[in-house]
PDB file of C-alpha atoms and ligand atoms in Angstrom:
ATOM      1  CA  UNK A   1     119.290  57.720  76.586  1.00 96.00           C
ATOM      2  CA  UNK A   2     115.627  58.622  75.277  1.00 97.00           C
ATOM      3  CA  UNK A   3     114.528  56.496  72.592  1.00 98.00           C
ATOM      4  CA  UNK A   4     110.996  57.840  70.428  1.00 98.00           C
ATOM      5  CA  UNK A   5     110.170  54.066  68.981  1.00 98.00           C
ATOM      6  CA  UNK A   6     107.350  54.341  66.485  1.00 98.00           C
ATOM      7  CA  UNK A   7     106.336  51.752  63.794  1.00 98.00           C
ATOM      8  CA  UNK A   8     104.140  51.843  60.237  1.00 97.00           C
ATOM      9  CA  UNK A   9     101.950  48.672  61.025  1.00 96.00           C
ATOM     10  CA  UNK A  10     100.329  50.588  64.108  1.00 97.00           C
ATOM     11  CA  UNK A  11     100.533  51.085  68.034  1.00 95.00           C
ATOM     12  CA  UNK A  12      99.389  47.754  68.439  1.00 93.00           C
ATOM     13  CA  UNK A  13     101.278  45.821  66.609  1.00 95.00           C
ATOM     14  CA  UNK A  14     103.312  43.149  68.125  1.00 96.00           C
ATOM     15  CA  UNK A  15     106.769  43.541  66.620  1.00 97.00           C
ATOM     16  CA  UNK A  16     106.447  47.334  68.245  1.00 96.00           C
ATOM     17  CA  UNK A  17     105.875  45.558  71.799  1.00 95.00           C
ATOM     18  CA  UNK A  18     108.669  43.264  70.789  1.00 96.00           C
ATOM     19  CA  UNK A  19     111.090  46.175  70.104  1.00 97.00           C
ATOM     20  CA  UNK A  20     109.584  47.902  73.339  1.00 96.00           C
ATOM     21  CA  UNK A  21     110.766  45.320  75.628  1.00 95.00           C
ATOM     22  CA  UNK A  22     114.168  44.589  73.914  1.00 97.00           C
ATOM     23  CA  UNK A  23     114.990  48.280  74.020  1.00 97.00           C
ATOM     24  CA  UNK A  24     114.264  49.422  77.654  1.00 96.00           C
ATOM     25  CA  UNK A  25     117.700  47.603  78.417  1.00 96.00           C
ATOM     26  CA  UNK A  26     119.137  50.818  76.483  1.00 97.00           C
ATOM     27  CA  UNK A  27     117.493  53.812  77.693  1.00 96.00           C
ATOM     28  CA  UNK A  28     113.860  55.227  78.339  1.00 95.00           C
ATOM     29  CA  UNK A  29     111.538  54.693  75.496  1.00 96.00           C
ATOM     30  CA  UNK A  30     108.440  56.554  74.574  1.00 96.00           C
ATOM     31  CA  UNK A  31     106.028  55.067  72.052  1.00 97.00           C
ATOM     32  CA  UNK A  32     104.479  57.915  69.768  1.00 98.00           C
ATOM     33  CA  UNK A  33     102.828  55.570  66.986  1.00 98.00           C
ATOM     34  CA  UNK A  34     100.042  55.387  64.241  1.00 98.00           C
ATOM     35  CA  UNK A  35      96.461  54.658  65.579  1.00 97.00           C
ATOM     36  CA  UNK A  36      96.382  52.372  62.781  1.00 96.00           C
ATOM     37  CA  UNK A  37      97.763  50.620  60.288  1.00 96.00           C
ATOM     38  CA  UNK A  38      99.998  52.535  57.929  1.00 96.00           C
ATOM     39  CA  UNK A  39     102.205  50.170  55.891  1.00 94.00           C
ATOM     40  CA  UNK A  40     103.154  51.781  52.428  1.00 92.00           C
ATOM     41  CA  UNK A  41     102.351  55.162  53.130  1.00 96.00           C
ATOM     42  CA  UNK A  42     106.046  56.629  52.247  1.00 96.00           C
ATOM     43  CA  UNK A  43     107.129  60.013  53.788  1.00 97.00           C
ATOM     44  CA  UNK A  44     103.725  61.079  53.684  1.00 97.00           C
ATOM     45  CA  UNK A  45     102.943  63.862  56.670  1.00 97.00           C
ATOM     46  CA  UNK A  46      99.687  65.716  57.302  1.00 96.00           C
ATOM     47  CA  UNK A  47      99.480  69.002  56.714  1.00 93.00           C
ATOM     48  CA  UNK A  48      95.834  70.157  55.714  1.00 92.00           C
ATOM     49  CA  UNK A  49      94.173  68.710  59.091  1.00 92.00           C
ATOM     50  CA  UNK A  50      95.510  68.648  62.309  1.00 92.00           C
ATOM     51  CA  UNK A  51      97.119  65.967  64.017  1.00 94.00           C
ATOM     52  CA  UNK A  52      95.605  64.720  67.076  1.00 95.00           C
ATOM     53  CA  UNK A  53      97.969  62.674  69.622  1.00 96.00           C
ATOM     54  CA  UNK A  54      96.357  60.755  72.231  1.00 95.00           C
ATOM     55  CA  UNK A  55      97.631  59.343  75.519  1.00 94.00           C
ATOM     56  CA  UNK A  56      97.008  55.890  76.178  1.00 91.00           C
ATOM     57  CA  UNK A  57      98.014  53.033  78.451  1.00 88.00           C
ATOM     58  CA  UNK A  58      99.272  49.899  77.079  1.00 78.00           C
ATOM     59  CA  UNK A  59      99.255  46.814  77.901  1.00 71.00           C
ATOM     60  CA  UNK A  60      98.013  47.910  81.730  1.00 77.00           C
ATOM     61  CA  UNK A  61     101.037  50.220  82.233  1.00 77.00           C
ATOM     62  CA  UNK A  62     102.903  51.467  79.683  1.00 81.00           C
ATOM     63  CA  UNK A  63     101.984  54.789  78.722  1.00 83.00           C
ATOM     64  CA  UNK A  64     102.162  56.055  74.926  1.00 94.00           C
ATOM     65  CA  UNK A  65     100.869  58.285  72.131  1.00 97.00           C
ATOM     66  CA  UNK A  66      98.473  57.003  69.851  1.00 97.00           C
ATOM     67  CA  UNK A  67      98.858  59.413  66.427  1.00 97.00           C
ATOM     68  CA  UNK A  68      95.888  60.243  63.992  1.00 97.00           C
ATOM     69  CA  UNK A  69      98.748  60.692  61.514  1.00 96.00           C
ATOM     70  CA  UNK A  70     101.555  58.607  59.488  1.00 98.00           C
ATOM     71  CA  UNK A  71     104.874  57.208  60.634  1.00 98.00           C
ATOM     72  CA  UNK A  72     106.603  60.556  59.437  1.00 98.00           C
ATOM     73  CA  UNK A  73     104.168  62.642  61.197  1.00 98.00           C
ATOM     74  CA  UNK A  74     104.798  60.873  64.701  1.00 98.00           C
ATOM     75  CA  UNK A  75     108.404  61.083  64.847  1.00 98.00           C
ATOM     76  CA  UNK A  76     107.453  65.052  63.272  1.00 97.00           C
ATOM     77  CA  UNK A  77     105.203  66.227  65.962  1.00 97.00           C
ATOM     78  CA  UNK A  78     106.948  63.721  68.265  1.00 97.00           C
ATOM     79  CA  UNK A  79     110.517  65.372  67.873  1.00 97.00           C
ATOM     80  CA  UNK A  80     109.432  68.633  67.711  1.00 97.00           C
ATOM     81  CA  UNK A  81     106.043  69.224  69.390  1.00 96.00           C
ATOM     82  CA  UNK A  82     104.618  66.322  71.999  1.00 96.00           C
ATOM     83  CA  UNK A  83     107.689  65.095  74.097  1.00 96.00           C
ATOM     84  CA  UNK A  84     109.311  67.608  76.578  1.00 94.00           C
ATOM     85  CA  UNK A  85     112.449  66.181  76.461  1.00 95.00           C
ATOM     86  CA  UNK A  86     114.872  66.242  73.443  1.00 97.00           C
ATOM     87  CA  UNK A  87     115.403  62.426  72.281  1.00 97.00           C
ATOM     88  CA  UNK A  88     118.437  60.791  71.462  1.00 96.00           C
ATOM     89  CA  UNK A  89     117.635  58.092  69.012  1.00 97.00           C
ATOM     90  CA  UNK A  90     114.707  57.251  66.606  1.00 98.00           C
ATOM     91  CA  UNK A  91     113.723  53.756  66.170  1.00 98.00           C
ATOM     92  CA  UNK A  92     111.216  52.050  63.609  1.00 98.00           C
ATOM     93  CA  UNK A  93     109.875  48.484  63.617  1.00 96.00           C
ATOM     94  CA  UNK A  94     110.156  46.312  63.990  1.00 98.00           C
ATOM     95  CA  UNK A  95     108.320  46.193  60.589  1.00 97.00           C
ATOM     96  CA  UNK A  96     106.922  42.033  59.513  1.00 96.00           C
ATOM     97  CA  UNK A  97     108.295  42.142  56.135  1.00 94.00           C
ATOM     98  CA  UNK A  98     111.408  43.385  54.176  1.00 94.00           C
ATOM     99  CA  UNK A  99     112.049  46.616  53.314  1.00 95.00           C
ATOM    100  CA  UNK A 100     114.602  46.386  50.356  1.00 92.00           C
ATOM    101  CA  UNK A 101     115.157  47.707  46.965  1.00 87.00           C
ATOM    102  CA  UNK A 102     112.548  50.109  45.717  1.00 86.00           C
ATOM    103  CA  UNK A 103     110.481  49.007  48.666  1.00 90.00           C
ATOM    104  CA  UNK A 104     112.392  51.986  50.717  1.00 93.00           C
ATOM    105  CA  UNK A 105     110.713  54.402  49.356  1.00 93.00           C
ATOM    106  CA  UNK A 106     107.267  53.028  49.807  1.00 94.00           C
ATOM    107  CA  UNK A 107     108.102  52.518  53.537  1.00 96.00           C
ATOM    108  CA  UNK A 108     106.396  53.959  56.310  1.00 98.00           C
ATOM    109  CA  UNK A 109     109.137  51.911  58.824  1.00 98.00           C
ATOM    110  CA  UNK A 110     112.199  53.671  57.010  1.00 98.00           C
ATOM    111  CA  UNK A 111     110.372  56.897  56.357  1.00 98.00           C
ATOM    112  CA  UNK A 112     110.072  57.373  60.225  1.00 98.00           C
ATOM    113  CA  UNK A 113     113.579  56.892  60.440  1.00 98.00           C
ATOM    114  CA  UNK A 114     114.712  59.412  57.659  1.00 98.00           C
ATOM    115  CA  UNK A 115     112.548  61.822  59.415  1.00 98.00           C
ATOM    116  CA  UNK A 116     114.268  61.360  62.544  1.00 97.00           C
ATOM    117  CA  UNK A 117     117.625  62.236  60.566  1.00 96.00           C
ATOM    118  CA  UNK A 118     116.158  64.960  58.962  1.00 96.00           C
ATOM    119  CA  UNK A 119     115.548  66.607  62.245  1.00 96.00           C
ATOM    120  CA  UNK A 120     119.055  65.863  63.286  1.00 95.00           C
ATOM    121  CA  UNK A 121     118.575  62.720  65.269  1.00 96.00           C
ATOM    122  CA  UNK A 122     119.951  58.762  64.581  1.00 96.00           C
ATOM    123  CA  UNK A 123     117.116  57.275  63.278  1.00 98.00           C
ATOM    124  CA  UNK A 124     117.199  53.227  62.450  1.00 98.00           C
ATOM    125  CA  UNK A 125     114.617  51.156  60.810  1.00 98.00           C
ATOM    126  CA  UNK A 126     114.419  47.544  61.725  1.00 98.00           C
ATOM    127  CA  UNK A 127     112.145  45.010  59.135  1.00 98.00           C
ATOM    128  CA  UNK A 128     112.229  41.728  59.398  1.00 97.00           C
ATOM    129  CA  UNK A 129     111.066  38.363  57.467  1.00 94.00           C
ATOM    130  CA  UNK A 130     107.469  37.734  57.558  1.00 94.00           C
ATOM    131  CA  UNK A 131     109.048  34.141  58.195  1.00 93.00           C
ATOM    132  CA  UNK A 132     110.188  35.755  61.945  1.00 94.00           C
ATOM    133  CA  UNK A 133     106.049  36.764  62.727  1.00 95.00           C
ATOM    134  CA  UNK A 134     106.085  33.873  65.377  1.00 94.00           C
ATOM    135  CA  UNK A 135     108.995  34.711  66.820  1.00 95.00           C
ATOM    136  CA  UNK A 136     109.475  38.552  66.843  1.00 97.00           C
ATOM    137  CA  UNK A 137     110.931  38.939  70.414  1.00 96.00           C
ATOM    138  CA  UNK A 138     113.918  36.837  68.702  1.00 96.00           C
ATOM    139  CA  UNK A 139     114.201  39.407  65.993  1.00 97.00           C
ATOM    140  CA  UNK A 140     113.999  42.126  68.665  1.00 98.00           C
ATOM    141  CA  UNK A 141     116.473  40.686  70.417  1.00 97.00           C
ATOM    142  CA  UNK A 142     119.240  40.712  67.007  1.00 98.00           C
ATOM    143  CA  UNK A 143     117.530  44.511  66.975  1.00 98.00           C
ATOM    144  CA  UNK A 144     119.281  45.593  69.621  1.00 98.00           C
ATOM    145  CA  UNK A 145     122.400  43.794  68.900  1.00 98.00           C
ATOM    146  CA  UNK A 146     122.830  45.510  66.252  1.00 98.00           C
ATOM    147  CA  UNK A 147     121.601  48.410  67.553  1.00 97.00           C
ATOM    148  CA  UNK A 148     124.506  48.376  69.966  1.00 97.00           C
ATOM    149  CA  UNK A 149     126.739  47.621  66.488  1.00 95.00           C
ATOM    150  CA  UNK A 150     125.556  50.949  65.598  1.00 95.00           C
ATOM    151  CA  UNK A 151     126.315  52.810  68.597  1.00 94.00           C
ATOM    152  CA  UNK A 152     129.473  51.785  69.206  1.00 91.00           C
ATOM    153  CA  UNK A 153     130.831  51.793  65.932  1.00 84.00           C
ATOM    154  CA  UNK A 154     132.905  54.825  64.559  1.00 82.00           C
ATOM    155  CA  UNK A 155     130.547  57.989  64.398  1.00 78.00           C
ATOM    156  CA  UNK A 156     129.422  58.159  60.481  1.00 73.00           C
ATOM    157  CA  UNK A 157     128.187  61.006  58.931  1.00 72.00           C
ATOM    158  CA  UNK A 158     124.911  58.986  58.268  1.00 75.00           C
ATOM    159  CA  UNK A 159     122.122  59.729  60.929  1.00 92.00           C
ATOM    160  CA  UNK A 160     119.259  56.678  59.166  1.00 96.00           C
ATOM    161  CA  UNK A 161     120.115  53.212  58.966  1.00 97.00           C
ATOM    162  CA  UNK A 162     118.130  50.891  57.372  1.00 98.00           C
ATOM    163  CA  UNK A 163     118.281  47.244  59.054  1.00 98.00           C
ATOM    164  CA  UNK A 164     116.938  43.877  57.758  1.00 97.00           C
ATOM    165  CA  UNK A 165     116.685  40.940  59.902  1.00 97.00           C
ATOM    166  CA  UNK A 166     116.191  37.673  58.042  1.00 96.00           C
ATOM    167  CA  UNK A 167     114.476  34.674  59.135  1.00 94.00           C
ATOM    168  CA  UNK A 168     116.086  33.078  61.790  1.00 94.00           C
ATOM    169  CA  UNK A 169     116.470  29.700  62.762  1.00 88.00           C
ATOM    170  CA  UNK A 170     118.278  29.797  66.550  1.00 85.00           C
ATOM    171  CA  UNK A 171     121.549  30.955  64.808  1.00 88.00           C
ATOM    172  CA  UNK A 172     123.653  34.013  65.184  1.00 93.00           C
ATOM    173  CA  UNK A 173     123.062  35.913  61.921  1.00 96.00           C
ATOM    174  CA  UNK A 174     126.506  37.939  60.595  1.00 96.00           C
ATOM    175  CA  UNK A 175     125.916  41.676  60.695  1.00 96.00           C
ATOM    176  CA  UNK A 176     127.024  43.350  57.277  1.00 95.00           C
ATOM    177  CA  UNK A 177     127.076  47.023  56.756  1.00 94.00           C
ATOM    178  CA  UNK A 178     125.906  47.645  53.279  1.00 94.00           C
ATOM    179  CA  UNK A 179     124.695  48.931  50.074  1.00 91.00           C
ATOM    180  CA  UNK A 180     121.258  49.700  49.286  1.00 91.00           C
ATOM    181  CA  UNK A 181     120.733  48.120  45.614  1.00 85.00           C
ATOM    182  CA  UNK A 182     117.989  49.943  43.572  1.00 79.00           C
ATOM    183  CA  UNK A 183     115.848  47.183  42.574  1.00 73.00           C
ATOM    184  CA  UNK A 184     112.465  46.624  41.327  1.00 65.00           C
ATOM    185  CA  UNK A 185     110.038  43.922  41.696  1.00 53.00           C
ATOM    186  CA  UNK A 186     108.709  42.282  38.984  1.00 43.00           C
ATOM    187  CA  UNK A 187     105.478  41.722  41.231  1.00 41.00           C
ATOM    188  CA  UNK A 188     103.115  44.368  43.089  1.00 43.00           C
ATOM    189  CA  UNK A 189     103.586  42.370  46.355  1.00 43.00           C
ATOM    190  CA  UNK A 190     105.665  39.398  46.400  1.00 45.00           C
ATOM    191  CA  UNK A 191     105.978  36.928  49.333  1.00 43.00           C
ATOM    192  CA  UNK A 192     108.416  37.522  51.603  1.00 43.00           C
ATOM    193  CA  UNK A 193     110.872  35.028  50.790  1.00 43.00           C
ATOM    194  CA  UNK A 194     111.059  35.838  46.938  1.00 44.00           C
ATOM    195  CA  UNK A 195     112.381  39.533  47.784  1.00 46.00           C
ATOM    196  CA  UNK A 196     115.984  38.696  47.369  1.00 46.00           C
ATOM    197  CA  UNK A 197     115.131  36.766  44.322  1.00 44.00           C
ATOM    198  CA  UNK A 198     116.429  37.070  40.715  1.00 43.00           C
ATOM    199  CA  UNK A 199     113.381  38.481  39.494  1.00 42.00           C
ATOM    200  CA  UNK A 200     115.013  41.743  41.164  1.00 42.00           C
ATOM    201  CA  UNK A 201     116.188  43.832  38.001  1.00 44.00           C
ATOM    202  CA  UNK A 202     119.598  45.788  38.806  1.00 45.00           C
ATOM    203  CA  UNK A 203     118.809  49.690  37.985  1.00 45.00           C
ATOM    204  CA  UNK A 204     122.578  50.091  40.015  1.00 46.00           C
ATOM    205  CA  UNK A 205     125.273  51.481  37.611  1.00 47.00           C
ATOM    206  CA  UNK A 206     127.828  49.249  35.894  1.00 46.00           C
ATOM    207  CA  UNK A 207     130.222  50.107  38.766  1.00 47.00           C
ATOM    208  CA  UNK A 208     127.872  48.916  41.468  1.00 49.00           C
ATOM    209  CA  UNK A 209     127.663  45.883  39.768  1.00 47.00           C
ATOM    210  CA  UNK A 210     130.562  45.376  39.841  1.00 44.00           C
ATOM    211  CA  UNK A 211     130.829  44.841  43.826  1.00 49.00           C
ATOM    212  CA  UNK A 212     130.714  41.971  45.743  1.00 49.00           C
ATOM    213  CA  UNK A 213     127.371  40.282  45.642  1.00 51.00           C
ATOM    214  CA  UNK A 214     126.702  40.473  49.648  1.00 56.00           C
ATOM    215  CA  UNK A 215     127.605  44.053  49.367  1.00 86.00           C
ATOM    216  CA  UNK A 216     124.037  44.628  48.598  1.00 89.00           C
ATOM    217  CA  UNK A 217     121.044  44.444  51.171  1.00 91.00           C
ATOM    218  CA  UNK A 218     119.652  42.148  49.338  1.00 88.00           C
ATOM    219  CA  UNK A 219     122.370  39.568  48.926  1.00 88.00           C
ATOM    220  CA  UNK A 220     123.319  40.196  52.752  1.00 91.00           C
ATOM    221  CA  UNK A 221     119.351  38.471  53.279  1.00 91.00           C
ATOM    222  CA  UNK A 222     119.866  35.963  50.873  1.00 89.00           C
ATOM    223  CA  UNK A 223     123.398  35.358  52.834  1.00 91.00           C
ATOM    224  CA  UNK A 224     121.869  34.972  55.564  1.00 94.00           C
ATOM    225  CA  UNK A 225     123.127  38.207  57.481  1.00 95.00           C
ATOM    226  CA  UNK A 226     121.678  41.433  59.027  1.00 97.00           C
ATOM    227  CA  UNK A 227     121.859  44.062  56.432  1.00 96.00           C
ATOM    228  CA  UNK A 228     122.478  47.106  57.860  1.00 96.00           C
ATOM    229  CA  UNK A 229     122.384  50.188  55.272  1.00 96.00           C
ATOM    230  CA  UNK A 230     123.204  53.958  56.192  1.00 95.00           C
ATOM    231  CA  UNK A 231     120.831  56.069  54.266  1.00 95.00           C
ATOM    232  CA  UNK A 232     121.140  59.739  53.375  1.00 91.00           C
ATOM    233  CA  UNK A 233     118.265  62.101  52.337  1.00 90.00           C
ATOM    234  CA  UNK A 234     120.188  63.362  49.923  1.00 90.00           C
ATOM    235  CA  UNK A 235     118.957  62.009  46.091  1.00 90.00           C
ATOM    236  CA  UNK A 236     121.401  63.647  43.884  1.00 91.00           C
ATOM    237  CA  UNK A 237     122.928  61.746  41.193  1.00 88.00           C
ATOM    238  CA  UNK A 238     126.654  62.278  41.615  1.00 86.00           C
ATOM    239  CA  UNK A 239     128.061  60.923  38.893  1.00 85.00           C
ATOM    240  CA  UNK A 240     125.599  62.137  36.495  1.00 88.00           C
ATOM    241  CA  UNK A 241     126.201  65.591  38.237  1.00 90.00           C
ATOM    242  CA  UNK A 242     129.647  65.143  37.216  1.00 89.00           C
ATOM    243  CA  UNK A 243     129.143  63.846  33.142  1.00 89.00           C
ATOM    244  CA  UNK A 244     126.693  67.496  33.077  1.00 92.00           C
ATOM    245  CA  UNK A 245     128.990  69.796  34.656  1.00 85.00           C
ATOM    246  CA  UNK A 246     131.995  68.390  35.243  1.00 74.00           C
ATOM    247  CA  UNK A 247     133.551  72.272  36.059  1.00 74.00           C
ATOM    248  CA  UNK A 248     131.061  73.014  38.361  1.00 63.00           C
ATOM    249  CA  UNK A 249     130.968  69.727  40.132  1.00 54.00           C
ATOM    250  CA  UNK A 250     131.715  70.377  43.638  1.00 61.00           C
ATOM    251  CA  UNK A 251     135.553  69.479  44.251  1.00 58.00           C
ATOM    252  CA  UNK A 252     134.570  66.525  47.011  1.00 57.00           C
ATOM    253  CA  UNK A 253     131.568  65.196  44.908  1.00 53.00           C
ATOM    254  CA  UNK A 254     132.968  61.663  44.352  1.00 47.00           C
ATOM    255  CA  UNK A 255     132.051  58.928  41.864  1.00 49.00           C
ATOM    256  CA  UNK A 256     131.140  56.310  44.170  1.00 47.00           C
ATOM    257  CA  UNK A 257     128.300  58.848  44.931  1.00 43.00           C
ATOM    258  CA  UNK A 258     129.432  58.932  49.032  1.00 44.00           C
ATOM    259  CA  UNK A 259     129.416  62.635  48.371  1.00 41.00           C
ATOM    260  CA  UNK A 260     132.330  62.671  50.803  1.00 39.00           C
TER     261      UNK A 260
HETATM  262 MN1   MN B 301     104.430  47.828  57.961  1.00 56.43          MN
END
């Protein structure tokens, strides 16, 4: 299997070395990351200057490309331009920090990974509590497990998956497949461990609310557990789609907004 890993918090990061390692078990893995640090950059891609790859060696051996560009643009120009050979999985991280709520869409970690869907390809993000910093070739190693969760699981339509590791203490963490709960954060950048909070306000609709509590990515951290959340790239509103034309609807469009 080739594996394109790329990150947001640059090519030298260490929870990128951490995923590295825990991933070669799986397959070959090229590194095709930011030359620097590009947390909270989105789905931003270049597009009025070049991007300039460079080849470097890392960590005495290991060869990879460095990226003038954003998260986005390396698994871009990565997928479609650099590597010779067509790659069978995208993965992202592992991010230090969350990426929950409204975060996602700030993300440079699950950007990458929606790209990598967008151009046809499973794509998974991994975050992880800041809490895990010290200990990121633990979190690595609950990457892959879950990673292999993925993978073996029945094929969904989803190609992203956005996965949270929360701090660990030498425990097993539950894996949880679940929903990603629009929620904003009452502060611009609030520590780690306050993400899951109450001081989350629920935008979800009455309906969502109405699901079990650790149905949510954030509950499954609070819980505890791996969240792991397919994503789509697909924004549309399906239930108001429904309320404003509900003849022209398409006939699968569903209300629990699964579109299938
Ligand atoms: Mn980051």
């Amino acid at each position: 299997m080739n594996i394109l890993l790329t990150n947001d918090d640059g090519i030298l990061a260490p929870g990128l070395w951490a995923l590295f390692e825990a991933l070669t078990e799986l397959g070959s893995v090229t590194v095709v990351a930011p030359g620097t640090e590009q947390s909270g950059v989105g789905h931003a891609i270049t597009y009025r200057e070049g991007i300039r790859a460079e080849r470097v060696l890392l960590n005495g051996q290991i060869e990879g490309y460095s990226i003038t560009g954003t998260p986005a643009d390396c698994v871009k120009f990565g997928l479609l331009a650099l590597l010779d050979k067509p790659q069978d999985l995208v993965v992202s991280g592992i991010n230090v920090g969350m990426n929950l709520g409204h975060n996602i869409f700030y993300s440079g970690t699950v950007a990458a990974a929606l790209e990598g869907a967008m151009n046809g390809v499973l794509s998974v993000a991994f975050s992880t509590s800041a809490g895990n910093a010290d200990r990121l070739d633990w979190a690595a190693d609950h990457a892959v497990r879950t990673l292999k969760r993925i993978l073996g699981g029945p094929r969904p339509c989803a190609r992203a998956f956005n996965v949270n590791i929360p701090a660990l203490n030498g425990q097993q963490p539950e894996i949880r497949f679940t929903r990603h709960r629009a929620t904003r954060f009452n502060v611009w950048r609030e520590a780690e461990e306050e993400v899951a909070r109450e001081d989350c306000e629920p935008m979800a609709s009455k309906e969502e609310q109405l699901l079990e509590c650790d149905a949510y990515d954030v509950n499954a951290i609070e819980a505890g557990m791996i969240s792991v959340t397919p994503l789509r790239a697909d924004l549309t509103d399906t239930d108001s789609l429904r309320r404003l034309m509900p003849s022209e609807a398409p006939a699968d469009v569903r209300t629990d907004g699964s579109g299938r």
